[in-house]
Short mmCIF file of C-alpha atoms in Angstrom, two decimals:
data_model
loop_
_atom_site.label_atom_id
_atom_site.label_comp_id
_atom_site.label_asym_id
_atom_site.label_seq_id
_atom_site.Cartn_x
_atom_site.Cartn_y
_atom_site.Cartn_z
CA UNK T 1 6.93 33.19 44.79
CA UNK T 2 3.13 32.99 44.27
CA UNK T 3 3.61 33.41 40.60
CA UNK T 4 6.48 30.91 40.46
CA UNK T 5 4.28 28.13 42.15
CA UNK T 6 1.53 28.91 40.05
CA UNK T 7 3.36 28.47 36.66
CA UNK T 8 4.41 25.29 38.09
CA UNK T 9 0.86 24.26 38.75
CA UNK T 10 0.00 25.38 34.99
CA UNK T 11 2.89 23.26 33.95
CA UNK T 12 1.85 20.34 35.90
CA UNK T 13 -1.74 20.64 34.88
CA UNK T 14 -0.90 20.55 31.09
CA UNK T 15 0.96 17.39 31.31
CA UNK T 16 -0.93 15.85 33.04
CA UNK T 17 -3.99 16.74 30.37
CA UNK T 18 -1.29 15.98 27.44
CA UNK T 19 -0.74 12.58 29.23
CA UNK T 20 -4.42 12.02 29.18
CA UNK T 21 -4.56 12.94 25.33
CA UNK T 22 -1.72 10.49 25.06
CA UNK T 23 -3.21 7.83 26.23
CA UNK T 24 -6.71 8.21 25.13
CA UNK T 25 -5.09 8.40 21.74
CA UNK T 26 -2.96 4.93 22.36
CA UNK T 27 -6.13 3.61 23.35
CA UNK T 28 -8.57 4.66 21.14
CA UNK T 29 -5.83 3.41 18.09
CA UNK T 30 -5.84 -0.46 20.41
CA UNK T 31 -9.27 -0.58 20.21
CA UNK T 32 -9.40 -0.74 16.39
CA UNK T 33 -8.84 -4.36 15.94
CA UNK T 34 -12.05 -5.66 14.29
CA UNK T 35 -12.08 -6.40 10.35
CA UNK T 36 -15.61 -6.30 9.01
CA UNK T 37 -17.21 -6.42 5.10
CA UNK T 38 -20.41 -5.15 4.79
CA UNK T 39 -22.87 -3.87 2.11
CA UNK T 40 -26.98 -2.61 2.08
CA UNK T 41 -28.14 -5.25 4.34
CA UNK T 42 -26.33 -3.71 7.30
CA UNK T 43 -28.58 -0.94 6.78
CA UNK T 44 -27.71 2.49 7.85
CA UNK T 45 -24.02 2.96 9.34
CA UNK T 46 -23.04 5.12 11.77
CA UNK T 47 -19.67 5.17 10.42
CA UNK T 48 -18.59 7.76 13.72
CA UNK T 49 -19.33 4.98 15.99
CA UNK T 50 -18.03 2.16 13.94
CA UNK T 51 -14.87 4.40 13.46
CA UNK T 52 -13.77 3.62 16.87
CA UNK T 53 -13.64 0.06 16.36
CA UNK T 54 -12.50 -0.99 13.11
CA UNK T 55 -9.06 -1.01 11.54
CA UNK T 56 -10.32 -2.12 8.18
CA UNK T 57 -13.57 -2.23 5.98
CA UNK T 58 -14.14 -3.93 2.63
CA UNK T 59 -17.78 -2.55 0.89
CA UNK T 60 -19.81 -4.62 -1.27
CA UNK T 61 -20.12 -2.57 -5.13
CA UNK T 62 -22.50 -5.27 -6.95
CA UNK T 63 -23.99 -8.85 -7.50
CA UNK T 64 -23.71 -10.61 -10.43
CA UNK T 65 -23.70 -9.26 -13.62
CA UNK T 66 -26.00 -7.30 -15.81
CA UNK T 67 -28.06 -10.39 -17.28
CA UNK T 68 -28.04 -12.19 -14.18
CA UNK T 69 -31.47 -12.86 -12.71
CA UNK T 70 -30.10 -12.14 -9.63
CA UNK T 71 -27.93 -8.98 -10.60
CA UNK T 72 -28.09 -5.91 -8.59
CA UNK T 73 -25.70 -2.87 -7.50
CA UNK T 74 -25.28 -2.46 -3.94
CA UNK T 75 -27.38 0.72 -2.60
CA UNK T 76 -24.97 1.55 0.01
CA UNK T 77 -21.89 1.04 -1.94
CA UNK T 78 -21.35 5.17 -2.08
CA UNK T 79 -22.82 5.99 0.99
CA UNK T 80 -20.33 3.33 2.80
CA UNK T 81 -17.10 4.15 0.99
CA UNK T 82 -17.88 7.95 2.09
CA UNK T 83 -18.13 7.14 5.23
CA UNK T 84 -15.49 4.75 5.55
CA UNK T 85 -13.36 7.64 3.80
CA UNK T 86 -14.70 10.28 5.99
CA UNK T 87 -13.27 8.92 9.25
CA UNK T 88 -10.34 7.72 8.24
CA UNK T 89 -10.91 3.46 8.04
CA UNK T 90 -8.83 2.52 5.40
CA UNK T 91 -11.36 0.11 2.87
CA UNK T 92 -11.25 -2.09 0.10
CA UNK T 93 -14.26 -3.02 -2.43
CA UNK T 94 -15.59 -6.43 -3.45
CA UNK T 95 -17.55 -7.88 -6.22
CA UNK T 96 -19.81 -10.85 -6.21
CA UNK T 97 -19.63 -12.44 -9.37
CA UNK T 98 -21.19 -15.22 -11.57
CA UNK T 99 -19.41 -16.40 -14.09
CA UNK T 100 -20.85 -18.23 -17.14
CA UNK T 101 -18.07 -17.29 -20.27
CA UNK T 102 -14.37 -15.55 -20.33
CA UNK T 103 -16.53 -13.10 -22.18
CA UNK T 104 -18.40 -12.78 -19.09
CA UNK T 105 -15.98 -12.83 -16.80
CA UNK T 106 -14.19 -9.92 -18.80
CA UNK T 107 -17.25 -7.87 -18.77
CA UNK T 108 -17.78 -8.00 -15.03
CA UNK T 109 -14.67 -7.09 -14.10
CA UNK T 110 -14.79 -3.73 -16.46
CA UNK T 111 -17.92 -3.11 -14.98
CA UNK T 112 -16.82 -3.42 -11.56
CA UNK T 113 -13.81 -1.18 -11.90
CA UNK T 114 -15.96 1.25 -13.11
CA UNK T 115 -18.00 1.27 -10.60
CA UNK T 116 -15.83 0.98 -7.60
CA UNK T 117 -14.50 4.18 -5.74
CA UNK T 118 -11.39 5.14 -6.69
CA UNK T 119 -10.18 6.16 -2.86
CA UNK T 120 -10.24 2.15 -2.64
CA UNK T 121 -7.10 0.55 -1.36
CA UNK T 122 -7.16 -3.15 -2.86
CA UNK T 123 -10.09 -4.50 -5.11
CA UNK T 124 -11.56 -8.29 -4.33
CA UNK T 125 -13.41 -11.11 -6.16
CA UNK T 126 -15.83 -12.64 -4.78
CA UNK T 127 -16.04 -16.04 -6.25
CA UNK T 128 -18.42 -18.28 -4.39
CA UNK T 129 -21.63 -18.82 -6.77
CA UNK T 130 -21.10 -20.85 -10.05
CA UNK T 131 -24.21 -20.96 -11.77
CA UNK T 132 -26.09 -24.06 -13.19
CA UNK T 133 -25.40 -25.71 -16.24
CA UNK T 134 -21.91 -23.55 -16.71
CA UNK T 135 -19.32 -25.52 -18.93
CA UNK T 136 -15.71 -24.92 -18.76
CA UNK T 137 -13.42 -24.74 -15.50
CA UNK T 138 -13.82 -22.05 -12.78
CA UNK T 139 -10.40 -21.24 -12.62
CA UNK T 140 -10.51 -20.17 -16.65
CA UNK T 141 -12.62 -17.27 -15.81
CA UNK T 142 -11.17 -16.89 -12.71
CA UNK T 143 -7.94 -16.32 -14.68
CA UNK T 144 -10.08 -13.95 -17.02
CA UNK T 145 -11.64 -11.42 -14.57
CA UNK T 146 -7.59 -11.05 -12.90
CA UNK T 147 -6.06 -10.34 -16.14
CA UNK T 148 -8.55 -8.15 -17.24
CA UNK T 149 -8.65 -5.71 -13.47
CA UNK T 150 -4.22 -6.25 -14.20
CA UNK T 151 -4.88 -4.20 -17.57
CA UNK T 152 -7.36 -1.60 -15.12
CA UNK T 153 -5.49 -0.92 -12.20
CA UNK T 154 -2.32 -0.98 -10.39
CA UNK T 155 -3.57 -1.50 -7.04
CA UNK T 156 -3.79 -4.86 -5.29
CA UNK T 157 -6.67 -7.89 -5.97
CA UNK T 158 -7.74 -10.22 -3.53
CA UNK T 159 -9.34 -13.74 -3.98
CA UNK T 160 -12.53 -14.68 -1.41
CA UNK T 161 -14.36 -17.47 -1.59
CA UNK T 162 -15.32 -20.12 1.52
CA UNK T 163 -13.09 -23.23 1.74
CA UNK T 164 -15.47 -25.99 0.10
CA UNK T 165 -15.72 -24.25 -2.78
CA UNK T 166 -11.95 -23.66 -2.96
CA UNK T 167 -11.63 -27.44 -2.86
CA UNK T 168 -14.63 -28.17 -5.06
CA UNK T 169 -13.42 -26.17 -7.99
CA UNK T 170 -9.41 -26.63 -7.11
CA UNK T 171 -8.98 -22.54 -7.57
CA UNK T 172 -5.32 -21.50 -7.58
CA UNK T 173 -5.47 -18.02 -6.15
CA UNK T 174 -1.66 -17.90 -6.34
CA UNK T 175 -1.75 -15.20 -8.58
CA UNK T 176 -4.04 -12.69 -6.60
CA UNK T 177 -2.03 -10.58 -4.25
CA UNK T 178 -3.75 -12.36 -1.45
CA UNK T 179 -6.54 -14.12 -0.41
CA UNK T 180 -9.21 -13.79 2.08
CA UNK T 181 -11.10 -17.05 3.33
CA UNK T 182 -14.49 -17.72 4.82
CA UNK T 183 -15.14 -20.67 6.85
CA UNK T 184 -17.02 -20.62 10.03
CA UNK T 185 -16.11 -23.89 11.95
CA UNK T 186 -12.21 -24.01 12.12
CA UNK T 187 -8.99 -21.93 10.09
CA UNK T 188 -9.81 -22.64 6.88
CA UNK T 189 -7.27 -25.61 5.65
CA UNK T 190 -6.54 -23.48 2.22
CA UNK T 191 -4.18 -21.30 1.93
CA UNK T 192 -5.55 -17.38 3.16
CA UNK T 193 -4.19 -14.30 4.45
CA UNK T 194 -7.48 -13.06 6.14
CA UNK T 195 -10.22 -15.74 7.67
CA UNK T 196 -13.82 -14.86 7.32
CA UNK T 197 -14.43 -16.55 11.01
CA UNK T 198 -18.18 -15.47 11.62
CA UNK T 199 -21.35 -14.11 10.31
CA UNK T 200 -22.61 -13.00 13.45
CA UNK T 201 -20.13 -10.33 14.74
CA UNK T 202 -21.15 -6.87 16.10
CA UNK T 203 -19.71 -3.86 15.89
CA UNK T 204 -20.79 -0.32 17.56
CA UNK T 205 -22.44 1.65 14.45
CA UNK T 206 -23.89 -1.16 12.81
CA UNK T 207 -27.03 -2.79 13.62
CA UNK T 208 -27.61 -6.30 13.50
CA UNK T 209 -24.79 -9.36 12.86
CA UNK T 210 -22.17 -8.45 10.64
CA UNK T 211 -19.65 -10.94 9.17
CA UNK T 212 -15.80 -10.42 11.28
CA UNK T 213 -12.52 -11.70 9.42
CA UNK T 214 -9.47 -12.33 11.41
CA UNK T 215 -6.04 -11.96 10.36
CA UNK T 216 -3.58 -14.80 9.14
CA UNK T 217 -0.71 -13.12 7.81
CA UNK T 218 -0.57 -9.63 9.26
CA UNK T 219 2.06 -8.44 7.01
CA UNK T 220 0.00 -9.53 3.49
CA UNK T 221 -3.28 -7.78 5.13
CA UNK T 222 -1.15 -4.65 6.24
CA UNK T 223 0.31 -3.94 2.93
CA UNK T 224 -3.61 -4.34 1.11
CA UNK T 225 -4.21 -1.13 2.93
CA UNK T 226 -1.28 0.53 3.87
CA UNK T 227 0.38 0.07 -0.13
CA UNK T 228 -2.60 1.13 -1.98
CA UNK T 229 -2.77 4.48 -3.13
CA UNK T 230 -0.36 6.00 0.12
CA UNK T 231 2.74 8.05 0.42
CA UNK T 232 4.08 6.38 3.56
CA UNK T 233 7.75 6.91 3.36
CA UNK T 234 8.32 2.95 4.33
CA UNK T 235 6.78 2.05 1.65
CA UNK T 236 8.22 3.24 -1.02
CA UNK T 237 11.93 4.72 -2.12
CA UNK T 238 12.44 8.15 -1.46
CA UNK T 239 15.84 8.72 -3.00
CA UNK T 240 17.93 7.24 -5.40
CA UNK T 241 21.39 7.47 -7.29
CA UNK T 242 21.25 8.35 -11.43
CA UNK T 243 22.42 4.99 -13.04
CA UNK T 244 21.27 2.44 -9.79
CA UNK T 245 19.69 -0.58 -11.52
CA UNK T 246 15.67 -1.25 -10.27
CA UNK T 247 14.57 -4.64 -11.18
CA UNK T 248 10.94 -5.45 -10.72
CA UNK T 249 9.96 -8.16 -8.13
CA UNK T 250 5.89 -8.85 -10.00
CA UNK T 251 4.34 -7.39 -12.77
CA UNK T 252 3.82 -3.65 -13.39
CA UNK T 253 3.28 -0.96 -15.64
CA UNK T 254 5.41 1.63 -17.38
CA UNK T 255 3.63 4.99 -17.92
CA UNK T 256 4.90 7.99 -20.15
CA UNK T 257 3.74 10.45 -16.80
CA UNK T 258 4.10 10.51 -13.40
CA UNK T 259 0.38 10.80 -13.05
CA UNK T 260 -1.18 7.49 -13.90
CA UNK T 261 -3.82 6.96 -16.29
CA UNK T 262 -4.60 4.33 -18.57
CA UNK T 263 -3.38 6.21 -21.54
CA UNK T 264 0.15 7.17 -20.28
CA UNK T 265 0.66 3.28 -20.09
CA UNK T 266 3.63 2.61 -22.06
CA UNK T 267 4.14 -1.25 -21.75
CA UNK T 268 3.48 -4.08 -19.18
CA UNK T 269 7.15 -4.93 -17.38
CA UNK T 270 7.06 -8.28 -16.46
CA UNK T 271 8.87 -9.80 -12.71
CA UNK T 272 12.56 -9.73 -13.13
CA UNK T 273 13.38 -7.33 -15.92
CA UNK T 274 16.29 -4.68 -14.95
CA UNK T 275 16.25 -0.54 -15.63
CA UNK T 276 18.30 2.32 -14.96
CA UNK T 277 16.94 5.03 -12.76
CA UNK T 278 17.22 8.89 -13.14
CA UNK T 279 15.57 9.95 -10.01
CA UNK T 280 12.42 9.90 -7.79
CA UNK T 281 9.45 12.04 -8.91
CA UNK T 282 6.08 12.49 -7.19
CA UNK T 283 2.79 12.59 -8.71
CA UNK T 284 0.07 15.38 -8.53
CA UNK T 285 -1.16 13.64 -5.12
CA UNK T 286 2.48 12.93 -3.92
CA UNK T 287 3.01 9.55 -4.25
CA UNK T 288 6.59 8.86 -5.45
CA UNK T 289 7.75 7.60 -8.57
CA UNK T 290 10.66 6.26 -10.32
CA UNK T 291 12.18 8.04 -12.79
CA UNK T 292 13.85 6.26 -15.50
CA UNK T 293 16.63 6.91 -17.51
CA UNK T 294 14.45 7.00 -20.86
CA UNK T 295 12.36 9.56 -18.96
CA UNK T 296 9.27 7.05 -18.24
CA UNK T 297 7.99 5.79 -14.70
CA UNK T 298 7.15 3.51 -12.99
CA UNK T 299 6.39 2.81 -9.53
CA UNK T 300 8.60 3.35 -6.06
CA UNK T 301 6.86 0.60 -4.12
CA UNK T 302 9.12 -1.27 -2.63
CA UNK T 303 6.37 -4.59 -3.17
CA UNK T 304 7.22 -4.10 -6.50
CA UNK T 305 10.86 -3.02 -7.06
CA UNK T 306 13.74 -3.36 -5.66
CA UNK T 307 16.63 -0.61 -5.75
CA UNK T 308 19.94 -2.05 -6.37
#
């Protein structure tokens, strides 16, 4: 009898310490609801702390463009995306640009794909500076810098900028795979996914103001994050039938390997063209692919294809 009450005090003990896990768990996941960007002039980061509190990062990489008076590379931009990476806040990387050609515009963006981190979910232009005496529309080499991170990478661009300059310049970000927004008065009155609402947040880890971005459209801000570079079963097709028809929903590339690099790139499929499938294959990191019935791939995410 002793015994028997005293396994049911061990029982009662452990779920009552599992419940506790539970819901420190639940609680500690509800408490990750703040959205920051940052770069060097936040200083150090205690990226444990700040861990606790943020759902989402996105890193400065550079400003400007070699050239620029003003150009520089950000000196926490691999110091931030390791920590960031180390505790598990999912993060995107942004580039401050300047544009003054297409030429120029094209040489940033190359530049800042090779210097972002790879582990990067989504990539973003910053596009808020146009410098003096520039000829030619904004949107040209807005159009330019896209097109040329399109030929560099499969993963998802953003458009920032702050709402006057949106206006100013009449910038159609339509083409982008979302937008993010700063204006620090109302909701920005242009279309955005994520608002840039202050400069002055906080955030445990971080010393100092840092600026806090609120989300619009949870779904387009989810699926930066949570489609980039991830094997999440939702997100992608899993199985399919030999001779289903996949037709893309946006542009994409084929490759000649399930492993994607530049130089398996086959050709560019544009929205709406059909294909047969042969199966699903997964990459060297396990990400699935589609196979297709000429033996290429091309990707299983379901943002970009749909299985018939």
């Amino acid at each position: 009898m002793k015994k028997h009450n005293l396994l049911k005090r061990l029982a009662a003990a452990a779920f009552v310490g599992l419940s506790v896990l539970t819901l420190s768990t639940v609680s500690a996941d509800a408490a990750k609801t703040k959205i920051a960007d940052v770069s060097q002039w936040q200083g150090s980061i205690n990226w444990s702390k700040a861990s606790k509190e943020l759902k989402m990062v996105i890193i400065r990489v550079k400003h400007g463009n070699p050239g620029d008076a003003d150009y520089s590379l950000d000196s926490k931009r691999t110091v931030n995306a390791n920590g960031a990476y180390k505790y598990g806040i999912p993060f995107g990387q942004y580039n401050f640009a300047e544009f003054d050609s297409v030429a120029d515009a094209q040489k940033d963006a190359k530049q800042f794909y090779q210097l972002a981190d790879k582990r990067a979910k989504f990539y973003v232009l910053d596009n808020e500076k146009r410098k003096s005496g520039v000829k030619g529309k904004e949107q040209t080499y807005v159009n330019a810098w896209l097109k040329t991170m399109r030929s560099l990478t499969d993963k998802k661009i953003i458009y920032y900028s702050y709402q006057n300059f949106v206006h100013v310049h009449n910038i159609n970000a339509s083409s982008f795979d979302g937008t993010w927004i700063a204006n620090y008065s109302a909701k920005p009155n242009v279309t955005t996914d994520l608002w840039q609402y202050t400069r002055y947040g906080r955030v445990s880890g971080i010393s100092g103001n840092v600026d806090l971005n609120k989300v619009v459209d949870s779904s387009a801000v989810n699926s930066w994050y949570t489609n980039g570079n991830t094997t999440t079963t939702s997100n992608y097709y899993t199985s399919v039938t030999a001779g289903q028809t996949v037709k893309a929903k946006r542009a994409f590339y084929e490759y000649s390997s399930a492993n994607y690099t530049k130089s398996k790139r086959v050709a560019k499929i544009k929205a709406g063209k059909s294909f047969k499938v042969k199966a699903i294959v997964k990459s060297s990191n396990g990400t699935p692919r589609i196979q297709l019935s000429n033996g290429n791939y091309i990707t299983a995410n379901k943002t970009y294809v749909t299985v018939k």
